[in-house]
Coordinates of C-alpha atoms in Angstrom, one line a residue:
M1 CA 0.0 0.0 0.0
G2 CA 3.0 2.3 0.4
E3 CA 4.0 4.4 3.4
R4 CA 1.4 4.8 6.1
E5 CA 1.2 7.1 9.1
I6 CA -1.3 7.1 11.9
V7 CA -2.9 9.8 14.0
A8 CA -4.1 8.7 17.5
L9 CA -7.4 10.1 18.8
H10 CA -7.3 9.7 22.5
T11 CA -9.6 10.5 25.4
P12 CA -8.6 12.5 28.6
G13 CA -6.2 10.5 30.8
E14 CA -5.0 8.3 27.9
H15 CA -1.3 8.3 27.1
G16 CA 1.0 6.3 24.9
P17 CA 3.2 4.7 24.3
Y18 CA 2.2 4.5 20.7
A19 CA 3.7 2.6 17.8
A20 CA 6.3 4.4 15.6
E21 CA 3.7 4.9 12.8
V22 CA 1.7 7.2 15.1
R23 CA 3.0 10.7 14.0
H24 CA 0.3 12.9 15.4
Q25 CA -2.2 12.9 18.3
I26 CA -5.6 14.5 18.6
R27 CA -6.9 15.1 22.1
R28 CA -10.6 14.2 21.7
D29 CA -12.1 17.1 23.6
V30 CA -9.7 19.8 22.3
Q31 CA -11.3 21.3 19.2
E32 CA -8.3 23.1 18.0
N33 CA -6.3 19.9 17.7
Y34 CA -8.6 18.8 14.9
H35 CA -7.8 21.8 12.8
F36 CA -4.1 21.7 13.6
V37 CA -3.6 18.0 12.6
A38 CA -5.7 18.4 9.4
R39 CA -3.5 21.3 8.3
Q40 CA -0.4 19.2 8.9
L41 CA -1.7 16.4 6.8
N42 CA -2.4 18.8 4.0
T43 CA 1.3 19.6 3.7
N44 CA 3.2 16.4 4.5
G45 CA 2.7 14.4 1.3
V46 CA -0.4 12.3 2.3
N47 CA -2.4 11.3 -0.7
V48 CA -5.6 10.0 1.0
V49 CA -6.9 10.0 4.5
S50 CA -8.8 7.1 6.1
V51 CA -11.2 8.2 8.8
Q52 CA -13.0 5.8 11.1
Y53 CA -16.3 7.4 12.4
D54 CA -18.2 6.4 15.5
Q55 CA -20.1 9.2 17.2
D56 CA -19.0 8.0 20.6
I57 CA -15.3 8.1 19.8
W58 CA -14.9 11.6 18.3
G59 CA -15.2 14.8 20.4
G60 CA -18.1 17.3 20.4
G61 CA -21.8 16.5 20.6
Q62 CA -22.5 13.3 18.6
G63 CA -18.9 13.3 17.5
A64 CA -19.3 16.7 15.7
Y65 CA -15.6 17.6 15.9
I66 CA -15.0 15.3 13.1
L67 CA -16.4 18.0 10.9
D68 CA -13.8 20.5 12.1
F69 CA -11.2 17.9 10.9
V70 CA -12.6 17.2 7.5
R71 CA -13.5 20.8 6.7
D72 CA -9.8 21.7 6.9
L73 CA -8.6 18.8 4.8
T74 CA -7.5 19.6 1.3
V75 CA -6.5 16.0 0.5
P76 CA -9.2 13.5 -0.3
F77 CA -10.5 11.2 2.4
V78 CA -12.5 8.0 2.8
V79 CA -14.8 7.7 5.8
T80 CA -15.8 4.4 7.3
L81 CA -19.0 4.5 9.2
H82 CA -19.0 2.3 12.3
R83 CA -22.3 3.9 13.2
A84 CA -25.1 4.5 10.7
D85 CA -28.1 3.4 12.8
R86 CA -31.7 3.5 11.6
D87 CA -32.8 5.7 14.5
L88 CA -30.5 8.7 13.7
T89 CA -31.3 12.0 15.4
A90 CA -31.4 15.1 13.3
E91 CA -27.9 16.1 14.5
Q92 CA -26.5 12.7 13.7
A93 CA -28.1 12.7 10.3
A94 CA -26.6 16.2 9.6
I95 CA -23.1 15.0 10.5
L96 CA -23.3 11.9 8.4
T97 CA -24.8 13.9 5.5
E98 CA -21.9 16.4 5.5
L99 CA -19.3 13.6 5.8
A100 CA -20.9 11.8 2.8
H101 CA -20.9 15.0 0.7
R102 CA -17.2 15.8 1.5
A103 CA -15.8 12.3 1.3
G104 CA -14.3 10.7 -1.8
A105 CA -16.0 7.5 -0.7
V106 CA -18.2 6.4 2.2
V107 CA -17.6 2.8 3.4
V108 CA -20.5 1.0 5.2
M109 CA -20.5 -2.5 6.6
S110 CA -24.0 -3.8 5.9
R111 CA -26.8 -3.5 3.5
A112 CA -28.9 -1.9 6.3
A113 CA -26.3 0.8 6.8
Q114 CA -26.1 1.3 3.0
A115 CA -29.8 2.0 3.0
V116 CA -29.5 4.5 5.8
V117 CA -26.8 6.5 4.1
S118 CA -28.5 6.3 0.7
G119 CA -31.5 7.9 2.3
L120 CA -29.6 11.0 3.5
R121 CA -30.4 14.2 1.6
G122 CA -28.4 14.6 -1.6
V123 CA -26.0 11.7 -1.1
D124 CA -24.9 10.0 -4.3
P125 CA -25.4 6.3 -3.9
A126 CA -22.5 5.7 -6.3
R127 CA -20.1 7.0 -3.7
I128 CA -21.2 4.4 -1.1
E129 CA -19.0 1.3 -0.8
L130 CA -20.2 -1.8 1.0
V131 CA -17.2 -3.5 2.6
P132 CA -17.9 -6.0 5.4
Y133 CA -16.7 -5.7 8.9
G134 CA -13.2 -7.3 9.0
V135 CA -12.5 -10.5 11.1
P136 CA -9.4 -12.6 11.7
A137 CA -8.9 -15.6 9.5
L138 CA -9.3 -18.2 12.2
P139 CA -9.4 -22.0 11.5
L140 CA -12.7 -23.7 12.2
L141 CA -11.8 -25.5 15.5
S142 CA -13.9 -27.7 17.7
S143 CA -14.7 -26.0 21.0
V144 CA -13.8 -29.3 22.8
A145 CA -10.2 -29.0 21.6
A146 CA -10.0 -25.3 22.5
K147 CA -11.5 -25.4 26.0
P148 CA -8.5 -26.8 28.0
R149 CA -6.3 -23.8 27.3
M150 CA -9.0 -21.5 28.7
G151 CA -9.7 -23.7 31.7
M152 CA -13.2 -24.5 30.4
Q153 CA -13.0 -28.3 29.9
G154 CA -16.2 -30.0 30.9
K155 CA -18.2 -26.8 30.7
S156 CA -20.8 -25.7 28.1
L157 CA -19.3 -22.2 27.5
I158 CA -21.6 -19.3 26.6
L159 CA -19.6 -16.2 25.6
T160 CA -20.3 -12.5 25.3
F161 CA -17.5 -10.1 24.6
G162 CA -17.0 -6.4 23.6
L163 CA -16.8 -3.0 25.2
M164 CA -19.1 -3.0 28.2
E165 CA -21.8 -0.2 28.6
P166 CA -25.4 0.2 29.5
G167 CA -27.5 -1.2 26.7
K168 CA -25.2 -4.2 26.1
G169 CA -27.9 -6.5 27.4
I170 CA -25.7 -8.6 29.6
E171 CA -28.5 -8.5 32.3
S172 CA -30.8 -10.5 30.1
V173 CA -28.3 -13.4 29.8
V174 CA -27.7 -13.4 33.6
Q175 CA -31.4 -13.6 34.1
A176 CA -31.7 -16.5 31.6
M177 CA -28.9 -18.5 33.3
P178 CA -31.1 -20.2 36.0
A179 CA -33.4 -21.7 33.4
I180 CA -30.4 -22.7 31.2
L181 CA -28.7 -24.4 34.2
R182 CA -31.8 -26.4 35.0
Q183 CA -31.4 -28.1 31.6
H184 CA -27.6 -27.8 31.2
P185 CA -25.9 -27.9 34.6
S186 CA -22.5 -27.5 33.0
A187 CA -23.3 -24.2 31.4
H188 CA -20.9 -21.4 32.2
Y189 CA -21.4 -17.8 31.1
V190 CA -18.2 -15.7 30.5
V191 CA -18.4 -11.9 29.8
V192 CA -15.1 -10.6 28.4
G193 CA -14.4 -6.9 27.9
A194 CA -13.4 -3.6 29.4
P195 CA -15.9 -0.8 30.0
R196 CA -16.2 1.5 27.0
P197 CA -13.4 4.0 27.2
D198 CA -15.5 7.1 26.4
L199 CA -17.8 6.5 29.4
D200 CA -17.4 8.7 32.4
E201 CA -15.7 6.9 35.3
S202 CA -18.8 7.2 37.5
D203 CA -20.9 5.6 34.8
R204 CA -18.4 2.8 34.3
Q205 CA -18.4 2.0 38.0
A206 CA -22.1 2.2 38.3
H207 CA -22.7 -0.2 35.4
E208 CA -20.1 -2.7 36.8
S209 CA -21.6 -2.5 40.3
E210 CA -25.2 -3.1 39.0
L211 CA -24.1 -6.0 36.9
A212 CA -22.2 -7.6 39.9
S213 CA -25.3 -7.1 42.1
L214 CA -27.5 -8.8 39.6
V215 CA -25.1 -11.7 39.3
A216 CA -25.1 -12.1 43.1
R217 CA -28.9 -12.0 43.3
S218 CA -29.2 -14.6 40.5
G219 CA -28.2 -17.4 42.8
V220 CA -26.0 -18.9 40.0
G221 CA -23.0 -16.6 40.4
T222 CA -20.5 -19.5 40.3
H223 CA -21.6 -20.2 36.7
I224 CA -21.1 -16.6 35.6
E225 CA -17.6 -15.1 35.1
R226 CA -16.7 -11.5 34.3
I227 CA -13.3 -10.6 32.8
P228 CA -13.4 -6.8 33.0
R229 CA -10.4 -5.9 30.8
Y230 CA -9.5 -5.4 27.2
V231 CA -8.1 -8.6 25.7
G232 CA -5.9 -8.7 22.6
R233 CA -6.8 -10.5 19.5
T234 CA -4.9 -13.7 20.3
E235 CA -6.7 -14.2 23.7
L236 CA -10.0 -13.2 22.1
A237 CA -9.5 -15.8 19.4
K238 CA -9.0 -18.4 22.1
W239 CA -12.2 -17.5 23.9
L240 CA -14.1 -17.6 20.7
Q241 CA -12.8 -20.9 19.7
A242 CA -13.6 -22.4 23.1
A243 CA -17.2 -21.1 23.1
D244 CA -20.1 -23.4 22.4
L245 CA -22.5 -20.5 22.0
F246 CA -22.0 -16.8 21.4
V247 CA -24.7 -14.4 22.7
A248 CA -25.0 -10.8 21.5
P249 CA -27.9 -9.5 23.7
S250 CA -27.7 -5.7 23.0
T251 CA -30.9 -3.7 23.6
R252 CA -29.9 -1.2 20.8
I253 CA -31.9 -2.9 18.1
E254 CA -31.4 -0.2 15.4
R255 CA -27.7 -0.9 15.1
T256 CA -26.6 -1.6 11.5
V257 CA -23.1 -2.8 12.5
T258 CA -22.2 -5.2 15.3
G259 CA -18.6 -6.2 15.2
T260 CA -18.9 -8.8 17.9
V261 CA -21.4 -10.8 15.8
A262 CA -19.0 -10.6 12.8
F263 CA -16.1 -11.9 15.0
A264 CA -18.2 -14.8 16.3
M265 CA -19.2 -15.7 12.7
G266 CA -15.5 -15.7 11.8
A267 CA -14.8 -18.2 14.5
G268 CA -17.7 -20.5 13.3
K269 CA -19.8 -20.1 16.4
A270 CA -23.5 -20.8 16.9
I271 CA -25.0 -17.4 17.7
V272 CA -28.0 -16.0 19.5
A273 CA -28.4 -12.3 18.9
T274 CA -31.0 -9.5 19.5
R275 CA -33.0 -8.8 16.3
S276 CA -31.0 -5.8 15.0
P277 CA -30.8 -5.0 11.3
Y278 CA -27.2 -6.3 11.3
A279 CA -27.9 -9.5 13.1
A280 CA -31.0 -10.2 10.9
E281 CA -28.9 -9.6 7.8
Q282 CA -26.0 -11.8 8.8
L283 CA -27.7 -14.6 10.6
A284 CA -30.3 -15.4 8.0
D285 CA -30.5 -18.9 6.5
G286 CA -29.7 -20.8 9.6
C287 CA -26.6 -19.0 10.8
G288 CA -28.1 -18.2 14.2
R289 CA -31.1 -17.4 16.3
L290 CA -32.7 -14.0 16.7
V291 CA -34.4 -12.9 19.9
A292 CA -36.2 -9.8 21.2
P293 CA -34.4 -7.3 23.3
D294 CA -34.7 -7.6 27.1
A295 CA -36.1 -11.1 26.7
P296 CA -34.4 -13.5 29.1
E297 CA -36.9 -16.2 28.4
E298 CA -36.2 -16.2 24.6
I299 CA -32.4 -16.3 25.3
A300 CA -32.9 -19.2 27.6
A301 CA -35.1 -21.1 25.1
A302 CA -32.6 -20.6 22.3
A303 CA -29.6 -21.5 24.4
I304 CA -31.2 -24.6 25.8
E305 CA -32.1 -25.8 22.3
I306 CA -28.7 -25.1 20.8
L307 CA -26.7 -26.6 23.7
A308 CA -28.8 -29.7 23.6
N309 CA -28.2 -30.4 19.9
Q310 CA -24.6 -30.8 18.9
D311 CA -25.5 -31.3 15.2
L312 CA -27.5 -28.1 15.2
R313 CA -24.7 -26.2 16.9
A314 CA -22.2 -27.5 14.4
E315 CA -24.4 -26.7 11.4
M316 CA -25.0 -23.1 12.6
G317 CA -21.3 -22.6 13.2
R318 CA -20.4 -24.0 9.8
R319 CA -23.0 -21.8 8.0
A320 CA -21.8 -18.7 9.9
Y321 CA -18.2 -19.5 9.1
E322 CA -18.8 -19.9 5.4
R323 CA -20.8 -16.7 5.3
S324 CA -17.9 -14.9 7.0
R325 CA -15.2 -15.8 4.5
P326 CA -15.5 -12.5 2.6
M327 CA -15.0 -10.7 5.9
V328 CA -11.5 -12.0 6.6
W329 CA -9.0 -9.2 7.0
W330 CA -6.9 -9.7 3.9
K331 CA -10.0 -9.7 1.7
V332 CA -11.3 -6.5 3.4
A333 CA -7.9 -4.9 3.1
A334 CA -7.9 -5.6 -0.6
E335 CA -11.2 -3.8 -0.9
Y336 CA -9.9 -0.8 1.0
R337 CA -6.8 -0.6 -1.2
R338 CA -9.0 -0.5 -4.2
I339 CA -11.1 2.3 -2.7
F340 CA -8.0 4.3 -1.5
E341 CA -6.4 4.1 -4.9
R342 CA -9.5 5.2 -6.7
V343 CA -10.1 8.1 -4.4
A344 CA -6.5 9.2 -4.4
D345 CA -6.2 8.8 -8.2
A346 CA -9.2 11.1 -8.7
G347 CA -6.9 13.8 -7.4
R348 CA -9.5 16.0 -5.9
S349 CA -10.6 16.8 -2.4
P350 CA -14.3 16.4 -1.5
S351 CA -14.9 20.1 -2.1
G352 CA -13.6 19.8 -5.6
R353 CA -10.3 21.6 -5.2
S354 CA -7.6 20.1 -7.3
V355 CA -4.8 18.5 -5.5
G356 CA -3.2 16.8 -8.5
R357 CA -2.7 13.3 -9.6
T358 CA -1.3 10.7 -7.2
P359 CA 0.8 7.5 -7.4
A360 CA -0.9 4.1 -7.9
H361 CA 0.2 3.2 -4.4
P362 CA -0.9 6.2 -2.3
R363 CA 0.6 7.3 1.0
V364 CA -2.2 6.7 3.4
F365 CA -3.1 8.5 6.7
S366 CA -5.4 6.5 9.0
Q367 CA -7.0 7.5 12.2
T368 CA -7.1 5.2 15.2
S369 CA -8.7 5.4 18.7
G370 CA -9.8 2.9 21.3
P371 CA -11.0 -0.5 20.1
L372 CA -14.2 -0.2 18.0
V373 CA -15.4 -3.8 18.4
A374 CA -18.7 -3.1 20.3

């Protein structure tokens, strides 16, 4: 792809060390930083900018400081939308509309997200690129073989992972566990993931405390395990491979992207997920079970059925795994390379100002922040 440099977008209290590729830093809540870094990128030979947008990661109301950044760019940019939900507020829609108008290309990760962006005022559908959420290229491995290295041998492992926050829906699975255990006494529910980094510390502590209290009241706390930290991709892969069932119980049912579901598919897991646009799209044709939000009884019924039937579990996992093959990172990277080269070669910023032709292998700037798997 050619030379690459990264700008880190970090929240208050975050510090390095960062990798050598990180050449600039934007403090999330310091508006002037956005202008300053954009102007630097305009003059340092960057040919195309890759911007990852999630309204909860960028500063300003609904992540509006991203507009300060892109308005000052004179080099073309590609924006990847991690959030393009069906229940957009007027402010969110306005931000996405301006991003779509200014960007050389808009990347979405599902047909549902594509429909949302296509419906924004004046957005040219030809500039919208559908590229799936990227997942690691894991081998399809039996959970029985993977469990010993995680200390889960002899247990029916139910897994949820991701950034923890109110609305994640963990409470529904905890409430479902007594019924699941009556049918499957070996069931063990593991919740892996740090609190979402952009949450206030008081909100983080309150959510963790409420969850711990619910587990204590459930009467089955010895069958529920919380791992409240960020795990790297190697450890996460081990948890996924060891799992018999992955549950994505979010109550935010208008989400058009759910990275955790994509990762579970990439590991070939049977999946139970809340009926969001993304889950409905990805888990069709026998790849999983859909449930209503805040419905412990539905989660319990689905889990009991899947854990009781090894053939059903294996078939769901196989279908999910096959559907996820276009999502593996090297294939997604090839799609991004195609888009970056096209946008850079066009030689124009989103506002139409000429910035000249660019090489076939453009120098790419990319923005990073905290983990976006939610």
